[in-house]
Short mmCIF file of N, CA, C and O in Angstrom, two decimals:
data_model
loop_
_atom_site.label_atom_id
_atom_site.label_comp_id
_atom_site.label_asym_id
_atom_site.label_seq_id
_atom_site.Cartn_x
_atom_site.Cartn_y
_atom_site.Cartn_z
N UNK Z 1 -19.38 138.70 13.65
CA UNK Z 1 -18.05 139.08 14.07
C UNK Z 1 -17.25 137.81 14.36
O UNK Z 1 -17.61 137.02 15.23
N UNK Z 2 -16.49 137.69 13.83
CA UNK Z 2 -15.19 136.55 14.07
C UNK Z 2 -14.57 136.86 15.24
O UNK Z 2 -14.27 138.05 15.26
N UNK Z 3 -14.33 136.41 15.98
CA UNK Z 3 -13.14 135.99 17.45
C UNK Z 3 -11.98 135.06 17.25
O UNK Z 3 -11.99 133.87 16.94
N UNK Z 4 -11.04 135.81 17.50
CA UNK Z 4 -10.08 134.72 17.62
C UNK Z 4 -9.13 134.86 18.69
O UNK Z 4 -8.64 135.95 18.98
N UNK Z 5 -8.82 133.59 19.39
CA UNK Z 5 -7.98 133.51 20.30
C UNK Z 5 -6.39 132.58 20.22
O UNK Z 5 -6.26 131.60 19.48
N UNK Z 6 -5.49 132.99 20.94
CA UNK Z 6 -4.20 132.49 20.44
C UNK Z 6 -4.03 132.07 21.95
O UNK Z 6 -4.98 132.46 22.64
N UNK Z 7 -3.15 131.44 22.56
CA UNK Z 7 -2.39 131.35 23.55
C UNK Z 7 -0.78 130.58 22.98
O UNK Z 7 -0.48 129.68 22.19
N UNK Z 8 -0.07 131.44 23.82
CA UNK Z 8 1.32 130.66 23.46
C UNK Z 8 2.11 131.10 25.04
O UNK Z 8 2.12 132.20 25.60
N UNK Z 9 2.64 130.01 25.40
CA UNK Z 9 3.88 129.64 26.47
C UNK Z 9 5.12 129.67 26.19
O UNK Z 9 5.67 128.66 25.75
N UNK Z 10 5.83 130.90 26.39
CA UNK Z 10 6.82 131.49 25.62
C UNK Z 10 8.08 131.19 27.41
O UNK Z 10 7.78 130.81 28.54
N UNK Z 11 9.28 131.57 26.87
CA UNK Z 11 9.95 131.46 27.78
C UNK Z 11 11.45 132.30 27.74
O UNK Z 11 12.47 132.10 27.09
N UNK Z 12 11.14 133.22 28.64
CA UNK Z 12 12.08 134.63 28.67
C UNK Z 12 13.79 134.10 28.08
O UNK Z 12 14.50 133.26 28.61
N UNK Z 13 14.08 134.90 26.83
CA UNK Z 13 15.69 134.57 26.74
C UNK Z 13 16.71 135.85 26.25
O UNK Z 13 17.14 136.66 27.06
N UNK Z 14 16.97 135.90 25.04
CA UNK Z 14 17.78 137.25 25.08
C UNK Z 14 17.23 138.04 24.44
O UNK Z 14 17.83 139.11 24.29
N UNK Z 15 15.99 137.89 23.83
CA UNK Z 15 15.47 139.02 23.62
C UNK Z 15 14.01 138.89 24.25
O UNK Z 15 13.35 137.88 24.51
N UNK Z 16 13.72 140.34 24.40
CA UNK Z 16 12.64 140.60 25.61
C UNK Z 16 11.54 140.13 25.01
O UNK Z 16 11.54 140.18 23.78
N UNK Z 17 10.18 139.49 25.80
CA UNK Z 17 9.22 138.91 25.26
C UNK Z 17 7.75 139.97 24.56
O UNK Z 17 6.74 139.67 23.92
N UNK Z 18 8.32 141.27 25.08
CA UNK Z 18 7.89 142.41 24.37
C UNK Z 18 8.07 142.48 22.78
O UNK Z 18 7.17 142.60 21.95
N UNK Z 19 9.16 142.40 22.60
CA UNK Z 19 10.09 142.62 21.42
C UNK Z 19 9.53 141.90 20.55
O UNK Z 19 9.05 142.28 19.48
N UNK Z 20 9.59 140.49 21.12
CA UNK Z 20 9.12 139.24 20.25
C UNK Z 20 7.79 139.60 19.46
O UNK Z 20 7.53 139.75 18.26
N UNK Z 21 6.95 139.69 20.84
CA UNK Z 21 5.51 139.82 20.81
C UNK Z 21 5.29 140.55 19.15
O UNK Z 21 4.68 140.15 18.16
N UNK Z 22 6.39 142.22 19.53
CA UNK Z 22 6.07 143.16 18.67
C UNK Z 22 5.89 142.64 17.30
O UNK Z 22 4.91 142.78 16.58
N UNK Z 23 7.29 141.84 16.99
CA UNK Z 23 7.56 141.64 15.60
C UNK Z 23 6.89 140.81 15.20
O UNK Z 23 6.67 140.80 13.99
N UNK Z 24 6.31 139.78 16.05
CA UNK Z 24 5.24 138.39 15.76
C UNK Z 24 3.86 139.18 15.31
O UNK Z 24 2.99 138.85 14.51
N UNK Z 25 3.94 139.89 15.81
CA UNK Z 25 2.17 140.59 15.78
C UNK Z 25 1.85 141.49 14.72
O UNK Z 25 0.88 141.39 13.98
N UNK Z 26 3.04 142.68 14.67
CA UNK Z 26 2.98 143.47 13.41
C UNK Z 26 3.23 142.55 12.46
O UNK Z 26 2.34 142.50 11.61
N UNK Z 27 4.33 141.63 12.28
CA UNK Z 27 4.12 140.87 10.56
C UNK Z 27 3.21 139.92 10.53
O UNK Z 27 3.27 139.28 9.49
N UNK Z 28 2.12 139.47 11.50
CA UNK Z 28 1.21 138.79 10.99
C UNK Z 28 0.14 139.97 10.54
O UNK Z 28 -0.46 139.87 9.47
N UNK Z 29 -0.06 141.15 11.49
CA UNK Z 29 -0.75 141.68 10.74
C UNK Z 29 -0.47 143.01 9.29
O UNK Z 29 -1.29 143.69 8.66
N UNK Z 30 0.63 142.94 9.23
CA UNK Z 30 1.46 143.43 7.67
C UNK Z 30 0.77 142.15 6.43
O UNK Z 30 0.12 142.53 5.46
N UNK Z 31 1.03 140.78 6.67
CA UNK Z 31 0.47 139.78 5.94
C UNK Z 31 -0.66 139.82 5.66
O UNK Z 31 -1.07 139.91 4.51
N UNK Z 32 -1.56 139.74 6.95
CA UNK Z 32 -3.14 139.82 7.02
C UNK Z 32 -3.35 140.98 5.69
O UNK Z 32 -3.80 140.93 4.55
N UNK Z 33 -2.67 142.15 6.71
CA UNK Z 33 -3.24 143.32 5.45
C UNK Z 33 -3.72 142.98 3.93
O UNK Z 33 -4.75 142.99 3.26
N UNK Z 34 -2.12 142.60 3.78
CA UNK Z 34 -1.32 142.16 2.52
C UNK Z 34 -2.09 141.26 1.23
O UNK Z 34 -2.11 141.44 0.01
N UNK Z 35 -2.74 140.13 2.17
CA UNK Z 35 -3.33 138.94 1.42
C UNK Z 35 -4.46 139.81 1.30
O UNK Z 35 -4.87 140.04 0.17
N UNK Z 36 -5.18 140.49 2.59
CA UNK Z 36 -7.07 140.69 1.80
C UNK Z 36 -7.12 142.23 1.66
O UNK Z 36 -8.17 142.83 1.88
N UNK Z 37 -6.04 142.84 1.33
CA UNK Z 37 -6.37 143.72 0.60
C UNK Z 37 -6.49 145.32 1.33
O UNK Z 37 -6.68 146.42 0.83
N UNK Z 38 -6.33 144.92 2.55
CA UNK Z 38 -6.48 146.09 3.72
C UNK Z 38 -5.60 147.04 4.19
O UNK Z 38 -4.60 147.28 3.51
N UNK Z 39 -5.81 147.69 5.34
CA UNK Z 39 -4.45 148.77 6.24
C UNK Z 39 -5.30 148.67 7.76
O UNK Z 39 -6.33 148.29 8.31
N UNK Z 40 -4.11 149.26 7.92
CA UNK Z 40 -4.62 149.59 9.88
C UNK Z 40 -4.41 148.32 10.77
O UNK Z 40 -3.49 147.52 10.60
N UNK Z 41 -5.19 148.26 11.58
CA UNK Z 41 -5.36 147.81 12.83
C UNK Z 41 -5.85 146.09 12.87
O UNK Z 41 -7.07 146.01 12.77
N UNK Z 42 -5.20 144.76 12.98
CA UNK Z 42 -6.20 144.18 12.73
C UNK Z 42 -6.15 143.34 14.25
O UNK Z 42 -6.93 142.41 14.46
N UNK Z 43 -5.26 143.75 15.17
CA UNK Z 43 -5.97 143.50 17.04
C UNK Z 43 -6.44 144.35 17.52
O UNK Z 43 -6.10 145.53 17.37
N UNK Z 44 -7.27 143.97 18.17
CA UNK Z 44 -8.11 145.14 18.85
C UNK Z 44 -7.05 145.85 20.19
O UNK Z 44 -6.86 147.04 20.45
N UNK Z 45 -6.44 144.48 20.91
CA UNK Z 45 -6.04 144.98 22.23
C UNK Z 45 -4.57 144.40 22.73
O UNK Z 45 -4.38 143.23 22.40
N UNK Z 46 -3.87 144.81 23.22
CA UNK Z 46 -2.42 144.41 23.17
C UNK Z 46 -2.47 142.99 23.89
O UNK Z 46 -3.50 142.73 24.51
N UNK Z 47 -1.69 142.28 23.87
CA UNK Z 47 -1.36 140.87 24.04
C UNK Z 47 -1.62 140.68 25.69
O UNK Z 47 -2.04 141.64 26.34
N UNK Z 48 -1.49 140.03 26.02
CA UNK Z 48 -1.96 139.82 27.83
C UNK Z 48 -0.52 138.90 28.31
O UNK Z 48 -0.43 137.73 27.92
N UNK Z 49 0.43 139.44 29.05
CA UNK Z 49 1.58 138.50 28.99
C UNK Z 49 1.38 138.10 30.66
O UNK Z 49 0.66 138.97 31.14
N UNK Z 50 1.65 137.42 31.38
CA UNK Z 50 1.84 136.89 32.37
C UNK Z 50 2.75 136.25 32.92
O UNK Z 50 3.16 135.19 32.45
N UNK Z 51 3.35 136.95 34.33
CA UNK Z 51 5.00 135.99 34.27
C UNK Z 51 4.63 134.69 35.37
O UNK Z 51 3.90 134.85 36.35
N UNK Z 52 5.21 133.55 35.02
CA UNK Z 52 5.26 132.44 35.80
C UNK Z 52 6.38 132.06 36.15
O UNK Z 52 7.37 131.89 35.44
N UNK Z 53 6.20 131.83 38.00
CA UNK Z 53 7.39 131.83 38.24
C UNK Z 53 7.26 129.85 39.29
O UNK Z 53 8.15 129.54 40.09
N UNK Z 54 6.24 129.04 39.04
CA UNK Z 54 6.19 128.25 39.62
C UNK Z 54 5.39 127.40 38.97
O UNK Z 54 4.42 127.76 38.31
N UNK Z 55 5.79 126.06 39.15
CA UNK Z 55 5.48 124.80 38.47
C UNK Z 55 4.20 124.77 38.53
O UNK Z 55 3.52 124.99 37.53
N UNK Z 56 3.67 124.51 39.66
CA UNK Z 56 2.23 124.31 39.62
C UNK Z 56 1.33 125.44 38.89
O UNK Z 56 0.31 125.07 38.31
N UNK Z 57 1.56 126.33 38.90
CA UNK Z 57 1.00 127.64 37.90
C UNK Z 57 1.57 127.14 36.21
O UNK Z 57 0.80 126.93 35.27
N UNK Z 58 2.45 127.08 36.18
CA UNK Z 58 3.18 126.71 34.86
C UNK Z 58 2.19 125.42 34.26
O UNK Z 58 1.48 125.61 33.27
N UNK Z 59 2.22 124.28 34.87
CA UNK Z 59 1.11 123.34 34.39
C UNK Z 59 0.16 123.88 34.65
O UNK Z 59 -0.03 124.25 33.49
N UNK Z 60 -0.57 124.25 35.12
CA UNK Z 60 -1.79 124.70 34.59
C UNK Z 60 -2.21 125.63 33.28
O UNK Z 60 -3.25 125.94 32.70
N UNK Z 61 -1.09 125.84 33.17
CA UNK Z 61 -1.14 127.48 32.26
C UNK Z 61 -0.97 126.34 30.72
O UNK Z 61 -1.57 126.56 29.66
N UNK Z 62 -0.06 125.21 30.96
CA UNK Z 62 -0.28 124.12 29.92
C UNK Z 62 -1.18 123.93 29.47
O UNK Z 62 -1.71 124.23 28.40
N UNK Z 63 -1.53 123.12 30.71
CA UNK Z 63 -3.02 122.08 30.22
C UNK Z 63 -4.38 123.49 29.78
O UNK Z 63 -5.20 123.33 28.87
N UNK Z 64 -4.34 124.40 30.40
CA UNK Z 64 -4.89 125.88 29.55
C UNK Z 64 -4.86 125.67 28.37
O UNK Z 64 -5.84 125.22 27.77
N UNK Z 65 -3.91 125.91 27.91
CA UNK Z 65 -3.52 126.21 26.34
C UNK Z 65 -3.76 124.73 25.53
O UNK Z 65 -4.38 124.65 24.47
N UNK Z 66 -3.25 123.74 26.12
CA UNK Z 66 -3.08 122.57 25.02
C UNK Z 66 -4.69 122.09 25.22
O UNK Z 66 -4.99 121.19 24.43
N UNK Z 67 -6.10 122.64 26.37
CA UNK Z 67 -6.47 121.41 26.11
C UNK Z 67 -7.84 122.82 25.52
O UNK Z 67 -8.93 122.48 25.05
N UNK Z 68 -7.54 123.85 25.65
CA UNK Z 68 -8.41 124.98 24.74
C UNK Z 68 -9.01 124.69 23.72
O UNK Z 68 -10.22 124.50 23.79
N UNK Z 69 -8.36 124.57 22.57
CA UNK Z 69 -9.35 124.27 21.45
C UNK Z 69 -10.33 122.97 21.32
O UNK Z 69 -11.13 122.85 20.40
N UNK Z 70 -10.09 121.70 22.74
CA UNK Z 70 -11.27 121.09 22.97
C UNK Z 70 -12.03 121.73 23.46
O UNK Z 70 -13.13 121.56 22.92
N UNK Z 71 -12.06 122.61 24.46
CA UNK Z 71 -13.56 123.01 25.14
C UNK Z 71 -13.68 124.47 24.15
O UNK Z 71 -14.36 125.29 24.77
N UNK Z 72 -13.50 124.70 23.61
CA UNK Z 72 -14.08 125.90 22.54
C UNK Z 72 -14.71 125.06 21.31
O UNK Z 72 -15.35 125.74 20.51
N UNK Z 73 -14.60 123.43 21.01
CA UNK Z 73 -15.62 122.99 20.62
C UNK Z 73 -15.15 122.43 18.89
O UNK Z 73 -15.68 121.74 18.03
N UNK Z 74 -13.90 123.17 19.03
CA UNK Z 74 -13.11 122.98 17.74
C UNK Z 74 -12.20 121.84 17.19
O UNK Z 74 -11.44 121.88 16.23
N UNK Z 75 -12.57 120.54 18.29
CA UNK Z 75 -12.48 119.55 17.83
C UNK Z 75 -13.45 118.50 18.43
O UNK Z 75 -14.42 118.80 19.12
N UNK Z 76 -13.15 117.45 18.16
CA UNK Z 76 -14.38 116.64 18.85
C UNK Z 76 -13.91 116.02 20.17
O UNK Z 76 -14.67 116.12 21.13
N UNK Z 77 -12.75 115.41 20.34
CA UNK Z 77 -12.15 114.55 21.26
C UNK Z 77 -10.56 114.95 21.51
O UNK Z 77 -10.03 115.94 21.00
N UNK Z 78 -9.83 113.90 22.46
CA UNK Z 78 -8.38 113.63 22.30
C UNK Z 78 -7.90 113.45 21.34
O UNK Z 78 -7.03 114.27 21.04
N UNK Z 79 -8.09 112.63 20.62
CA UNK Z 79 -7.40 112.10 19.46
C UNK Z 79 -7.47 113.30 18.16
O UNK Z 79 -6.53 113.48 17.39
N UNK Z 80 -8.63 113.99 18.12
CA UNK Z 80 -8.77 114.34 17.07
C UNK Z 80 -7.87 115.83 17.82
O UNK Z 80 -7.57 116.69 16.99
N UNK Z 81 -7.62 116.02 18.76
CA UNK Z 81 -6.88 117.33 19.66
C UNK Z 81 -5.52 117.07 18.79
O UNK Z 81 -5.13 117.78 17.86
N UNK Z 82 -4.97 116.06 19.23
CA UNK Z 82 -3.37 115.55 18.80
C UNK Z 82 -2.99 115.48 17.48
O UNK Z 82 -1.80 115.30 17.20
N UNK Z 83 -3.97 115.62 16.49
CA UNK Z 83 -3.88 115.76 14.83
C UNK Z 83 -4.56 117.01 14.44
O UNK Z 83 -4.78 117.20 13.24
N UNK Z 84 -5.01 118.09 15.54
CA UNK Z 84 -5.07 119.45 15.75
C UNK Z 84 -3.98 120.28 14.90
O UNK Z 84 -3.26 120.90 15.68
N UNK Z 85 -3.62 120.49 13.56
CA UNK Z 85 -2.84 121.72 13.53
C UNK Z 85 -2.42 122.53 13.98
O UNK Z 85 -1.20 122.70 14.10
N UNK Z 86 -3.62 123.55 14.50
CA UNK Z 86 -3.07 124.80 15.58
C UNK Z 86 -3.18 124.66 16.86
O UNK Z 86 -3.84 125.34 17.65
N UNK Z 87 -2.65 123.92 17.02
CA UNK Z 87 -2.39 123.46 18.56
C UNK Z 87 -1.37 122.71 18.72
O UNK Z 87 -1.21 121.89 17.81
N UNK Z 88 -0.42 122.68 19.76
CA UNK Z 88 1.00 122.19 20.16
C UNK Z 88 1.12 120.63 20.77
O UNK Z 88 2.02 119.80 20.94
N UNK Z 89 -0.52 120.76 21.01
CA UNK Z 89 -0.97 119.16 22.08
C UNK Z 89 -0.40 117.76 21.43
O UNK Z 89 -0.17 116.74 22.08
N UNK Z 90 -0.20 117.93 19.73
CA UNK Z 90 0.24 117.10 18.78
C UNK Z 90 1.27 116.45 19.16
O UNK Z 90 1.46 115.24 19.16
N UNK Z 91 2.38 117.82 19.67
CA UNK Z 91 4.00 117.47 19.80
C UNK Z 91 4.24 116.61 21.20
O UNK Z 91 5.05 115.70 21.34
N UNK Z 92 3.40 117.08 22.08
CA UNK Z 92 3.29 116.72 23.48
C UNK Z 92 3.09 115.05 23.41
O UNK Z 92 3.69 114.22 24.10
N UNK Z 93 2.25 114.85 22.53
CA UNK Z 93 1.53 113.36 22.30
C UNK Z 93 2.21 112.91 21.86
O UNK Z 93 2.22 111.80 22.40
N UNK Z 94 3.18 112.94 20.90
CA UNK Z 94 4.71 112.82 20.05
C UNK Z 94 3.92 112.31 18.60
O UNK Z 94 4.39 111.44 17.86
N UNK Z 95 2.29 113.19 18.27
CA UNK Z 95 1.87 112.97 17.03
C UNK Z 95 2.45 113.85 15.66
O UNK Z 95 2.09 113.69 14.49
N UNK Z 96 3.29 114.64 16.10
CA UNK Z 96 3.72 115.63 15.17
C UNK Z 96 4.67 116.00 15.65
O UNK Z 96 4.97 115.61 16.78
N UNK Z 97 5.78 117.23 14.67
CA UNK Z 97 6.95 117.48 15.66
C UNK Z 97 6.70 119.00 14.77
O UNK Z 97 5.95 119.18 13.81
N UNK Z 98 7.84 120.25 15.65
CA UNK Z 98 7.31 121.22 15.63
C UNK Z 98 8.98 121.88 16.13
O UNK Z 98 9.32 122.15 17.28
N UNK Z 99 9.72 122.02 15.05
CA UNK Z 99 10.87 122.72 15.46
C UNK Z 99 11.28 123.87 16.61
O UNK Z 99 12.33 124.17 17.18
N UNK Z 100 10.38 124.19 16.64
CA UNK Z 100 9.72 125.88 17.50
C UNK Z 100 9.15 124.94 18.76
O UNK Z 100 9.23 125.67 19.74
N UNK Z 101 8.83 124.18 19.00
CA UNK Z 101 8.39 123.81 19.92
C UNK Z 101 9.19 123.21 20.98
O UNK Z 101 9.44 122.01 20.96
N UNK Z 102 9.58 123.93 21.86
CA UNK Z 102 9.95 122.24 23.40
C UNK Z 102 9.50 121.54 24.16
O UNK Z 102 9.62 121.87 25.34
N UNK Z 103 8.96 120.57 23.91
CA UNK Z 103 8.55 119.58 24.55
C UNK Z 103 9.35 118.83 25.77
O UNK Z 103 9.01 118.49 26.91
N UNK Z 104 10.22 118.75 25.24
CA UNK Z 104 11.06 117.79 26.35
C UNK Z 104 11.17 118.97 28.07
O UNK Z 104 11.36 118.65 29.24
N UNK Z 105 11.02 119.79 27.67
CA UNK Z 105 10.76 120.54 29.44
C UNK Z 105 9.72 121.09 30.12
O UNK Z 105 9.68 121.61 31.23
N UNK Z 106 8.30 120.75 28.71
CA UNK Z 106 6.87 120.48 29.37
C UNK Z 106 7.12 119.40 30.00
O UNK Z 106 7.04 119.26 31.22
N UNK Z 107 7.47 118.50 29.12
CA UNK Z 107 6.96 116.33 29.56
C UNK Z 107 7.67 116.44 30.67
O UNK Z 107 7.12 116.09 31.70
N UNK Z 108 9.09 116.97 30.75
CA UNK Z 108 9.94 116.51 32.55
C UNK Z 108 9.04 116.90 33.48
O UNK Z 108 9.22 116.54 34.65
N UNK Z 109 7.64 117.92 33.04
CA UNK Z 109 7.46 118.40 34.69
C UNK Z 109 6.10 117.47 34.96
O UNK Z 109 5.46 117.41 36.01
N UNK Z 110 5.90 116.90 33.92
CA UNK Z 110 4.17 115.94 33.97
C UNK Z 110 4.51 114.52 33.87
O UNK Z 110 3.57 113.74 33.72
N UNK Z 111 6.20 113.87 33.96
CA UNK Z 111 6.46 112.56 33.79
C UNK Z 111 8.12 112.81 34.36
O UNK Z 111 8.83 113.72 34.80
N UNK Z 112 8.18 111.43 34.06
CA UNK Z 112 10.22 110.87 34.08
C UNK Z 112 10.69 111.18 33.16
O UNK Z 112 11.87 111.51 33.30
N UNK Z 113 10.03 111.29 31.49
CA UNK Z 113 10.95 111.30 30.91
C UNK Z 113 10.58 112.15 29.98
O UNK Z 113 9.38 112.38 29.88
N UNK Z 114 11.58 112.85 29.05
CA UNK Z 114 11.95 114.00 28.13
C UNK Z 114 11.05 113.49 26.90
O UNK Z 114 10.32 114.30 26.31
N UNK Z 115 11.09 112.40 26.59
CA UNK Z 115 10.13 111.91 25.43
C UNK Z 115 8.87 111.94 25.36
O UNK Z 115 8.59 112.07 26.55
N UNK Z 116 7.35 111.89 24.51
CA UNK Z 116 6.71 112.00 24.91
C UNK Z 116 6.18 110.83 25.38
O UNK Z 116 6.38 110.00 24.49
N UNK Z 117 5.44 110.15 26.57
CA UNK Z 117 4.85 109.02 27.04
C UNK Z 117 3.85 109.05 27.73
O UNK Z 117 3.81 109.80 28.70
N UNK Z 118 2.58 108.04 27.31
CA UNK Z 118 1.69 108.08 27.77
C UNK Z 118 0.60 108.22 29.10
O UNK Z 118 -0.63 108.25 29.19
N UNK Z 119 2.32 108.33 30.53
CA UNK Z 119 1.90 108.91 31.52
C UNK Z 119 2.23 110.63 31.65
O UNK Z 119 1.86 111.41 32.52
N UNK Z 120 2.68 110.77 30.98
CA UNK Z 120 3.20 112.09 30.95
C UNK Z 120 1.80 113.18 30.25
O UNK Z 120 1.56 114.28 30.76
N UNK Z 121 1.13 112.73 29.24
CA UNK Z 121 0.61 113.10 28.71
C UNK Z 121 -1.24 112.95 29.12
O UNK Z 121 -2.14 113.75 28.88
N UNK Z 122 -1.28 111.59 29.80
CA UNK Z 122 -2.54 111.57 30.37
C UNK Z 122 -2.59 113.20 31.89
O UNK Z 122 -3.55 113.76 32.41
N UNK Z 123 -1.30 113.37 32.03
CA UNK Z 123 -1.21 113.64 33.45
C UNK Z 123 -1.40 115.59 33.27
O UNK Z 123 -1.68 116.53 34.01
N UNK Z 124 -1.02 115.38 31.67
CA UNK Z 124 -1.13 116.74 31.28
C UNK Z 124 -2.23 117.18 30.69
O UNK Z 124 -2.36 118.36 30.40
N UNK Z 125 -3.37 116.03 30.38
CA UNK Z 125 -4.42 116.35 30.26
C UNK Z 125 -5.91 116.02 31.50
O UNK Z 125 -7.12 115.97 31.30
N UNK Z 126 -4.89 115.80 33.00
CA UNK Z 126 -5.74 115.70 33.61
C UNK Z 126 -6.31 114.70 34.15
O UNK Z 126 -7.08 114.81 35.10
N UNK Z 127 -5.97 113.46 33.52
CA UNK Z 127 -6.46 111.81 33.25
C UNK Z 127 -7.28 111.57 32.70
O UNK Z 127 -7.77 110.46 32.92
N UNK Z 128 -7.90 112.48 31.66
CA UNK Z 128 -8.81 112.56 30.63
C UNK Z 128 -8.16 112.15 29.36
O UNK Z 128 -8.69 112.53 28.32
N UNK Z 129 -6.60 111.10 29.26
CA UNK Z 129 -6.10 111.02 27.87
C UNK Z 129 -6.72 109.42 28.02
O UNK Z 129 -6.63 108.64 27.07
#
């Protein structure tokens, strides 16, 4: 059996994060179908949303998500985290850029500045960068 896990840090705007969810989820799995040939169901269980309403919860809920696919084993290190594809940790590091992505109002809350920099980013991984 395959497992797969997603996390994404979304941030409430004019349309409801329900809504989003919906249309993100049914056309990946309309595609899924699509490419191998299938129908029906391909999540088992509806999305898990959680509201954050405070910084210190908010970084954590970061360093959660960006530093995940190291301890699930799916890469080897830092470095090889930040040239990670499916993972956002890239943009944070300023190894990749990611239109969909904002960075500049993760980095203000883990540094001084909007760019990405190397205190900002050790601080978001804990002091493990």
């Amino acid at each position: 059996m395959l497992f797969f896990y997603s996390g994404l840090l979304l941030k409430s705007a004019a349309v409801p994060i329900a809504t989003l969810m919906s249309r993100l989820l049914t056309g990946y799995a309309v595609l899924c179908n699509h490419r191998h040939g299938r129908h029906g169901h391909v999540f088992q269980n509806r999305y898990k949303s959680i509201l954050c309403q405070e910084d210190v919860y908010f970084k954590e809920l970061v360093r959660y998500i960006h530093l995940n696919p190291l301890r699930a084993g799916l890469v080897a290190d830092l470095p090889a985290l930040s040239h990670y594809a499916y993972a956002g940790h890239g943009v944070l590091a300023g190894d990749q850029t990611n239109d969909w992505q904002n960075s500049a109002a993760v980095l203000k809350l883990f540094g001084t500045k909007a760019a990405p920099c190397p205190r900002a980013v050790s601080a978001l991984c804990g002091g493990r960068c």
